[in-house]
Coordinates of C-alpha atoms and ligand atoms in Angstrom, one line a residue:
X15 CA -60.2 -6.1 -10.0
X16 CA -56.7 -7.2 -10.5
X17 CA -55.6 -8.7 -13.9
X18 CA -55.0 -12.1 -12.5
X19 CA -58.6 -12.4 -11.4
X20 CA -59.3 -13.1 -15.2
X21 CA -56.2 -15.4 -15.4
X22 CA -57.0 -18.3 -13.1
X23 CA -54.9 -21.2 -14.1
X24 CA -56.4 -24.6 -15.3
X25 CA -55.1 -26.2 -12.0
X26 CA -57.0 -23.7 -9.9
X27 CA -60.1 -24.1 -12.0
X28 CA -60.0 -27.9 -11.8
X29 CA -59.9 -27.7 -8.1
X30 CA -63.4 -26.2 -8.1
X31 CA -66.0 -28.9 -7.5
X32 CA -68.3 -27.4 -10.1
X33 CA -69.9 -29.0 -13.2
X34 CA -67.9 -26.8 -15.6
X35 CA -64.6 -28.3 -14.5
X36 CA -65.6 -31.8 -13.3
X37 CA -68.0 -33.1 -15.9
X38 CA -65.6 -34.0 -18.7
X39 CA -62.1 -35.7 -18.8
X40 CA -59.0 -34.0 -17.5
X41 CA -57.9 -33.5 -21.1
X42 CA -61.0 -31.7 -22.1
X43 CA -61.4 -27.9 -21.9
X44 CA -64.9 -26.9 -20.9
X45 CA -66.8 -24.2 -22.8
X46 CA -70.3 -25.3 -22.0
X47 CA -72.3 -24.4 -18.8
X48 CA -72.9 -20.7 -18.2
X49 CA -70.3 -19.9 -15.6
X50 CA -67.3 -17.7 -15.8
X51 CA -63.7 -18.8 -14.9
X52 CA -63.1 -15.7 -12.8
X53 CA -62.6 -14.7 -9.2
X54 CA -65.9 -13.3 -7.8
X55 CA -66.2 -9.6 -6.7
X56 CA -64.6 -8.7 -3.4
X57 CA -67.9 -7.5 -1.8
X58 CA -69.4 -10.9 -2.6
X59 CA -66.5 -12.8 -1.1
X60 CA -66.4 -10.5 2.0
X61 CA -70.1 -11.2 2.6
X62 CA -69.5 -15.0 2.4
X63 CA -66.5 -14.7 4.7
X64 CA -68.5 -12.7 7.2
X65 CA -71.2 -15.4 7.3
X66 CA -68.6 -18.0 8.0
X67 CA -66.7 -16.0 10.6
X68 CA -69.9 -15.1 12.5
X69 CA -71.4 -18.5 12.1
X70 CA -74.5 -16.5 11.0
X71 CA -76.5 -19.6 10.0
X72 CA -79.8 -19.0 11.8
X73 CA -83.2 -18.1 10.2
X74 CA -82.4 -14.8 8.7
X75 CA -83.8 -11.4 9.7
X76 CA -82.7 -9.0 7.1
X77 CA -85.9 -7.0 7.3
X78 CA -89.1 -7.4 5.2
X79 CA -91.9 -9.9 5.8
X80 CA -89.7 -13.0 5.3
X81 CA -86.3 -11.9 6.6
X82 CA -85.0 -11.1 3.1
X83 CA -85.9 -7.4 2.9
X84 CA -82.4 -6.5 1.9
X85 CA -82.8 -8.5 -1.2
X86 CA -86.1 -6.9 -2.2
X87 CA -84.6 -3.5 -1.5
X88 CA -81.4 -4.2 -3.6
X89 CA -83.6 -5.5 -6.4
X90 CA -85.6 -2.3 -6.6
X91 CA -82.6 -0.1 -6.4
X92 CA -80.8 -2.1 -9.1
X93 CA -83.7 -2.0 -11.5
X94 CA -84.1 1.7 -11.0
X95 CA -80.5 2.5 -11.4
X96 CA -79.6 0.3 -14.3
X97 CA -82.9 0.3 -16.3
X98 CA -84.8 3.2 -14.9
X99 CA -87.6 0.7 -13.9
X100 CA -89.6 1.5 -10.9
X101 CA -90.9 -1.7 -9.1
X102 CA -93.4 -2.2 -6.3
X103 CA -91.6 -4.1 -3.5
X104 CA -94.9 -5.9 -2.6
X105 CA -94.8 -7.7 -5.9
X106 CA -91.3 -9.3 -5.5
X107 CA -91.0 -12.9 -4.6
X108 CA -87.5 -14.2 -3.7
X109 CA -86.9 -17.6 -5.1
X110 CA -84.0 -20.1 -5.0
X111 CA -83.7 -20.6 -8.8
X112 CA -85.2 -19.3 -12.0
X113 CA -85.7 -22.7 -13.8
X114 CA -88.1 -23.6 -11.0
X115 CA -89.8 -20.3 -11.6
X116 CA -90.2 -21.1 -15.3
X117 CA -91.8 -24.3 -14.5
X118 CA -94.2 -23.0 -11.8
X119 CA -95.2 -20.0 -13.9
X120 CA -96.1 -22.4 -16.8
X121 CA -98.0 -24.7 -14.4
X122 CA -99.9 -21.8 -12.9
X123 CA -101.0 -20.0 -16.1
X124 CA -101.8 -22.9 -18.5
X125 CA -103.2 -26.3 -18.7
X126 CA -101.8 -29.5 -20.4
X127 CA -102.1 -29.2 -24.1
X128 CA -102.0 -25.3 -24.1
X129 CA -99.4 -23.6 -26.3
X130 CA -96.3 -21.8 -25.0
X131 CA -94.4 -19.6 -27.5
X132 CA -90.7 -20.1 -27.4
X133 CA -88.1 -18.6 -29.6
X134 CA -85.6 -21.3 -31.0
X135 CA -82.8 -21.9 -30.4
X136 CA -83.5 -21.8 -26.7
X137 CA -81.9 -22.7 -23.3
X138 CA -82.7 -26.4 -22.8
X139 CA -84.6 -26.2 -19.5
X140 CA -87.2 -24.0 -21.4
X141 CA -87.9 -27.1 -23.7
X142 CA -88.2 -29.3 -20.6
X143 CA -90.5 -26.9 -18.8
X144 CA -92.9 -27.0 -21.8
X145 CA -92.6 -30.7 -22.7
X146 CA -92.5 -32.3 -19.2
X147 CA -95.5 -30.3 -18.1
X148 CA -97.5 -31.6 -21.2
X149 CA -97.7 -28.2 -22.8
X150 CA -97.3 -27.5 -26.5
X151 CA -94.2 -25.6 -27.8
X152 CA -95.2 -23.0 -30.3
X153 CA -91.9 -22.5 -32.2
X154 CA -91.0 -18.9 -33.1
X155 CA -87.8 -19.2 -34.9
X156 CA -84.8 -16.9 -34.8
X157 CA -83.3 -16.7 -38.2
X158 CA -79.6 -15.8 -39.2
X159 CA -79.4 -12.8 -41.5
X160 CA -76.9 -10.2 -42.5
X161 CA -77.8 -8.2 -39.3
X162 CA -77.6 -11.1 -36.9
X163 CA -80.3 -13.2 -35.4
X164 CA -83.8 -11.9 -35.9
X165 CA -87.4 -13.1 -36.1
X166 CA -90.3 -11.8 -38.2
X167 CA -92.4 -10.1 -35.6
X168 CA -95.5 -10.3 -37.8
X169 CA -95.2 -14.1 -37.9
X170 CA -96.0 -14.2 -34.2
X171 CA -99.6 -13.3 -34.7
X172 CA -100.1 -16.2 -37.1
X173 CA -98.6 -18.7 -34.7
X174 CA -101.1 -18.0 -32.0
X175 CA -104.4 -19.9 -31.5
X176 CA -107.2 -20.1 -28.9
X177 CA -105.1 -22.5 -26.7
X178 CA -101.9 -20.4 -26.6
X179 CA -101.4 -19.0 -23.2
X180 CA -97.8 -17.9 -22.6
X181 CA -95.0 -16.2 -24.4
X182 CA -91.7 -17.4 -22.9
X183 CA -89.2 -14.7 -23.6
X184 CA -85.5 -14.9 -22.9
X185 CA -83.9 -11.4 -23.1
X186 CA -81.0 -11.2 -23.5
X187 CA -81.4 -14.4 -25.5
X188 CA -79.5 -17.6 -24.6
X189 CA -77.8 -18.9 -26.8
X190 CA -77.7 -16.2 -29.5
X191 CA -76.7 -13.3 -27.3
X192 CA -79.5 -11.1 -28.9
X193 CA -80.9 -8.2 -27.0
X194 CA -84.4 -7.4 -28.2
X195 CA -85.1 -3.8 -29.2
X196 CA -87.8 -1.7 -27.8
X197 CA -89.7 -2.1 -31.1
X198 CA -89.5 -5.9 -30.9
X199 CA -90.5 -5.8 -27.2
X200 CA -93.5 -3.6 -27.9
X201 CA -94.5 -6.1 -30.6
X202 CA -94.4 -8.9 -28.1
X203 CA -96.4 -6.8 -25.7
X204 CA -98.9 -5.8 -28.3
X205 CA -99.6 -9.4 -29.3
X206 CA -99.8 -10.6 -25.6
X207 CA -102.3 -7.8 -24.9
X208 CA -104.4 -8.4 -27.9
X209 CA -104.5 -12.2 -27.6
X210 CA -104.6 -12.3 -23.7
X211 CA -101.3 -14.0 -23.2
X212 CA -99.0 -14.1 -20.2
X213 CA -95.4 -13.0 -20.8
X214 CA -92.8 -14.9 -18.8
X215 CA -89.6 -12.8 -19.3
X216 CA -86.3 -14.5 -18.2
X217 CA -83.9 -11.5 -17.9
X218 CA -81.1 -13.4 -16.0
X219 CA -78.4 -12.2 -18.5
X220 CA -79.4 -8.5 -18.3
X221 CA -76.2 -7.4 -16.5
X222 CA -74.1 -8.8 -19.4
X223 CA -74.9 -6.3 -22.1
X224 CA -72.1 -4.9 -24.2
X225 CA -71.7 -1.1 -25.1
X226 CA -73.9 0.1 -27.8
X227 CA -76.8 -2.1 -26.8
X228 CA -79.4 -1.4 -24.1
X229 CA -81.4 -3.9 -22.1
X230 CA -85.1 -3.0 -21.5
X231 CA -87.2 -4.9 -19.0
X232 CA -90.3 -5.6 -21.1
X233 CA -92.5 -5.0 -18.0
X234 CA -91.1 -1.4 -17.9
X235 CA -92.6 -0.5 -21.2
X236 CA -96.3 0.1 -20.1
X237 CA -98.7 -0.7 -17.3
X238 CA -100.7 -2.9 -19.7
X239 CA -97.7 -5.0 -20.6
X240 CA -96.5 -5.1 -17.0
X241 CA -100.0 -6.4 -15.8
X242 CA -99.5 -9.6 -17.8
X243 CA -95.7 -10.1 -17.3
X244 CA -93.7 -12.1 -14.8
X245 CA -90.1 -11.1 -14.9
X246 CA -87.5 -13.5 -13.4
X247 CA -83.9 -12.4 -12.9
X248 CA -81.0 -12.8 -10.6
X249 CA -77.4 -11.9 -10.0
X250 CA -76.2 -15.4 -10.6
X251 CA -75.1 -15.0 -14.2
X252 CA -73.7 -11.5 -14.2
X253 CA -71.8 -12.0 -10.9
X254 CA -71.0 -15.7 -11.4
X255 CA -72.6 -17.1 -8.3
X256 CA -75.2 -19.7 -9.7
X257 CA -74.4 -22.3 -7.0
X258 CA -75.6 -19.9 -4.3
X259 CA -79.2 -20.2 -5.5
X260 CA -81.0 -16.9 -5.3
X261 CA -83.3 -15.0 -7.7
X262 CA -86.5 -13.0 -7.9
X263 CA -89.8 -13.3 -9.5
X264 CA -91.5 -10.0 -10.2
X265 CA -95.3 -9.9 -10.8
X266 CA -96.3 -6.9 -12.9
X267 CA -99.7 -6.6 -11.0
X268 CA -101.2 -7.7 -7.8
X269 CA -103.8 -9.8 -9.8
X270 CA -101.1 -11.7 -11.5
X271 CA -99.4 -12.4 -8.1
X272 CA -102.8 -13.5 -6.7
X273 CA -103.4 -15.9 -9.6
X274 CA -99.9 -17.3 -9.2
X275 CA -100.3 -17.9 -5.5
X276 CA -103.7 -19.6 -6.1
X277 CA -101.8 -22.2 -7.8
X278 CA -98.7 -22.2 -5.6
X279 CA -98.9 -20.6 -2.2
X280 CA -95.9 -18.5 -1.2
X281 CA -94.8 -21.1 1.4
X282 CA -94.6 -23.7 -1.3
X283 CA -92.1 -21.8 -3.3
X284 CA -88.5 -22.7 -2.4
X285 CA -86.9 -19.5 -1.1
X286 CA -83.2 -18.6 -1.2
X287 CA -80.8 -19.3 1.6
X288 CA -78.7 -16.8 3.3
X289 CA -75.6 -17.2 1.3
X290 CA -77.6 -16.5 -1.8
X291 CA -79.4 -13.5 -0.3
X292 CA -76.3 -11.8 1.1
X293 CA -74.1 -12.5 -2.1
X294 CA -76.9 -11.1 -4.2
X295 CA -77.3 -8.0 -2.1
X296 CA -73.5 -7.5 -2.2
X297 CA -73.4 -7.9 -5.9
X298 CA -76.3 -5.7 -6.7
X299 CA -75.3 -2.8 -4.2
X300 CA -71.5 -3.0 -4.4
X301 CA -70.5 -5.1 -7.5
X302 CA -70.7 -2.7 -10.4
X303 CA -67.0 -1.9 -10.6
X304 CA -66.2 -5.6 -10.8
X305 CA -68.9 -6.1 -13.4
X306 CA -67.5 -3.2 -15.5
X307 CA -64.1 -4.9 -15.5
X308 CA -65.6 -8.2 -16.3
X309 CA -67.5 -6.8 -19.2
X310 CA -64.4 -5.2 -20.7
X311 CA -62.6 -8.5 -20.5
X312 CA -65.6 -10.4 -22.0
X313 CA -65.8 -7.7 -24.7
X314 CA -62.1 -8.4 -25.6
X315 CA -62.8 -12.1 -25.7
X316 CA -65.9 -11.8 -27.9
X317 CA -64.0 -9.7 -30.4
X318 CA -61.0 -11.9 -30.4
X319 CA -63.2 -15.1 -30.9
X320 CA -65.1 -13.4 -33.8
X321 CA -61.9 -12.3 -35.5
X322 CA -60.1 -15.7 -35.0
X323 CA -63.1 -17.7 -36.3
X324 CA -63.8 -15.4 -39.2
X325 CA -60.0 -15.6 -40.2
X326 CA -59.1 -19.2 -39.4
X327 CA -62.4 -21.1 -39.6
X328 CA -64.6 -19.1 -42.1
X329 CA -66.9 -22.1 -42.7
X330 CA -68.3 -21.6 -39.2
X331 CA -71.0 -19.0 -39.2
X332 CA -71.7 -16.8 -36.3
X333 CA -72.7 -13.3 -35.3
X334 CA -71.3 -10.9 -32.7
X335 CA -73.4 -11.4 -29.5
X336 CA -74.8 -8.2 -28.1
X337 CA -75.0 -9.7 -24.7
X338 CA -73.9 -12.7 -22.6
X339 CA -70.7 -14.6 -22.8
X340 CA -72.3 -17.2 -25.0
X341 CA -72.3 -17.5 -28.8
X342 CA -74.1 -19.9 -31.1
X343 CA -71.9 -21.3 -33.8
X344 CA -73.3 -22.8 -37.0
X345 CA -70.9 -25.6 -38.2
X346 CA -73.2 -26.9 -40.9
X347 CA -70.7 -26.0 -43.7
X348 CA -67.9 -28.1 -42.0
X349 CA -69.7 -31.2 -43.3
X350 CA -69.2 -33.2 -40.1
X351 CA -70.2 -36.8 -40.1
X352 CA -71.9 -36.6 -36.6
X353 CA -72.9 -33.8 -34.3
X354 CA -70.7 -30.7 -33.9
X355 CA -70.6 -31.4 -30.2
X356 CA -69.1 -34.9 -30.7
X357 CA -66.7 -33.6 -33.4
X358 CA -65.2 -30.9 -31.1
X359 CA -65.3 -33.3 -28.0
X360 CA -63.6 -36.2 -29.7
X361 CA -61.2 -34.4 -32.1
X362 CA -60.5 -31.2 -30.2
X363 CA -61.0 -32.1 -26.6
X364 CA -63.3 -29.2 -26.1
X365 CA -66.8 -29.5 -24.4
X366 CA -69.2 -27.0 -25.9
X367 CA -72.9 -27.2 -25.4
X368 CA -74.4 -29.5 -28.0
X369 CA -76.9 -27.7 -30.3
X370 CA -79.6 -30.4 -30.3
X371 CA -80.5 -29.5 -26.7
X372 CA -81.4 -25.9 -27.8
X373 CA -83.1 -26.8 -31.1
X374 CA -84.2 -30.2 -32.4
X375 CA -82.6 -29.1 -35.8
X376 CA -79.4 -28.0 -33.9
X377 CA -77.1 -31.0 -34.4
X378 CA -74.6 -28.9 -36.5
X379 CA -74.5 -26.1 -33.9
X380 CA -72.6 -25.6 -30.6
X381 CA -72.9 -23.0 -27.9
X382 CA -69.6 -21.6 -27.0
X383 CA -69.0 -20.1 -23.6
X384 CA -66.1 -17.6 -23.9
X385 CA -66.0 -16.4 -20.3
X386 CA -62.5 -17.6 -19.5
X387 CA -58.9 -16.3 -19.5
X388 CA -57.3 -15.1 -22.7
X389 CA -54.9 -17.9 -22.4
X390 CA -57.6 -20.7 -22.1
X391 CA -59.6 -19.0 -24.9
X392 CA -56.6 -19.2 -27.2
X393 CA -56.0 -22.8 -26.4
X394 CA -59.7 -23.5 -27.3
X395 CA -59.5 -21.6 -30.5
X396 CA -56.2 -23.3 -31.5
X397 CA -57.7 -26.7 -30.8
X398 CA -60.8 -25.9 -32.9
X399 CA -58.6 -24.7 -35.8
X400 CA -56.3 -27.8 -35.7
X401 CA -59.3 -30.3 -35.5
X402 CA -61.1 -28.7 -38.5
X403 CA -57.8 -28.6 -40.4
X404 CA -57.2 -32.3 -39.8
X405 CA -60.7 -33.1 -40.7
X406 CA -60.5 -31.2 -44.0
X407 CA -57.2 -32.9 -44.9
X408 CA -58.6 -36.3 -44.3
X409 CA -61.7 -35.6 -46.4
Ligands
PLP518 C1 -81.8 -18.0 -19.6 C2 -81.4 -18.7 -18.3 N1 -82.3 -18.9 -17.4 C3 -82.0 -19.5 -16.2 C4 -80.9 -20.0 -15.9 C5 -80.6 -20.7 -14.7 O1 -81.1 -20.1 -13.6 P1 -81.1 -20.8 -12.2 O2 -79.8 -21.4 -11.9 O3 -81.5 -19.7 -11.3 O4 -82.2 -21.8 -12.3 C6 -79.9 -19.9 -16.9 C7 -78.5 -20.5 -16.7 O5 -77.6 -20.4 -17.5 C8 -80.1 -19.2 -18.2 O6 -79.2 -19.0 -19.1

């Protein structure tokens, strides 16, 4: 991948009709929605160009029962090669998007009033999936400590009662960038087995793990854990193609799959379109060199961001993310009059993701998306420092 694939100008980026570059004013730098400001991998672009050139827009026949066999095959090969996880192709369900899968799994495996365990802070649609379906959020908090973001695994047992049905796990975790260790995952698995819970494991960020840390699909740990786990994942975050709408649900047993389809028959699940399928297959089968370059760039950005904030803005507390291009910034010590989101939007012209959407107690937090060029990242950091300095001088 050439160096300028990471160096797209603001003008080029603003021409994209995407929410990242369109939602806020032309003077605001976006660092919110989980998208990257990079050119996509060549194999993905070639696959998209081929569809257009051949006008290949009919009902697809790419093998398998539903014409999407190449996707199931690529998913299996990818899980084996990256995570040494052997999957059963019969238990894969291609879907258009993972948020819908979160909702449908919650609806299929619980009743209104039932408890769903969620670690806070958490990706906003998880809150919505629990609240708007009338389920009860069982809060399992991640705490900031010397070693980073962690939870007390023993506390999980105490949170669960007879109406708790699901542990909704996000691994790697959005927004903290934590990657759960084998020990932590085994503890989730133990609790789920002992208390007869379903695990819904969103592993969409599994491709974005930095050196020194390892992603482990929780369903790969044992047949007992797999039998109660639905894993959802896609290439859309790692390969930056979220608008192409394609992902997979993986049922850890045939019984789980049957129970899901008793609630939502396969034909009632929105499947992916051909662009999503072909782009995902290209990404998983031929995109690893691109991804290696992206991770090296993101790794530089993550270190630079940490060094800058620790040096210039020491009142902001943060931990080095182990995965993702997101970081969770605690701005409480800045003593801001309103929310941290409003402060940076109004005074620095930066749009982060506001912390309240991730945690009701998150008004002093923002989520920072640092997947951009070195030049734009520097602009964002400089604007942050300037706004914080002006605010301190005024106080
Ligand atoms: C943890 C997590 N799950 C799901 C999604 C969205 O997935 P989809 O676009 O397939 O609904 C995101 C997007 O940022 C995410 O961070």
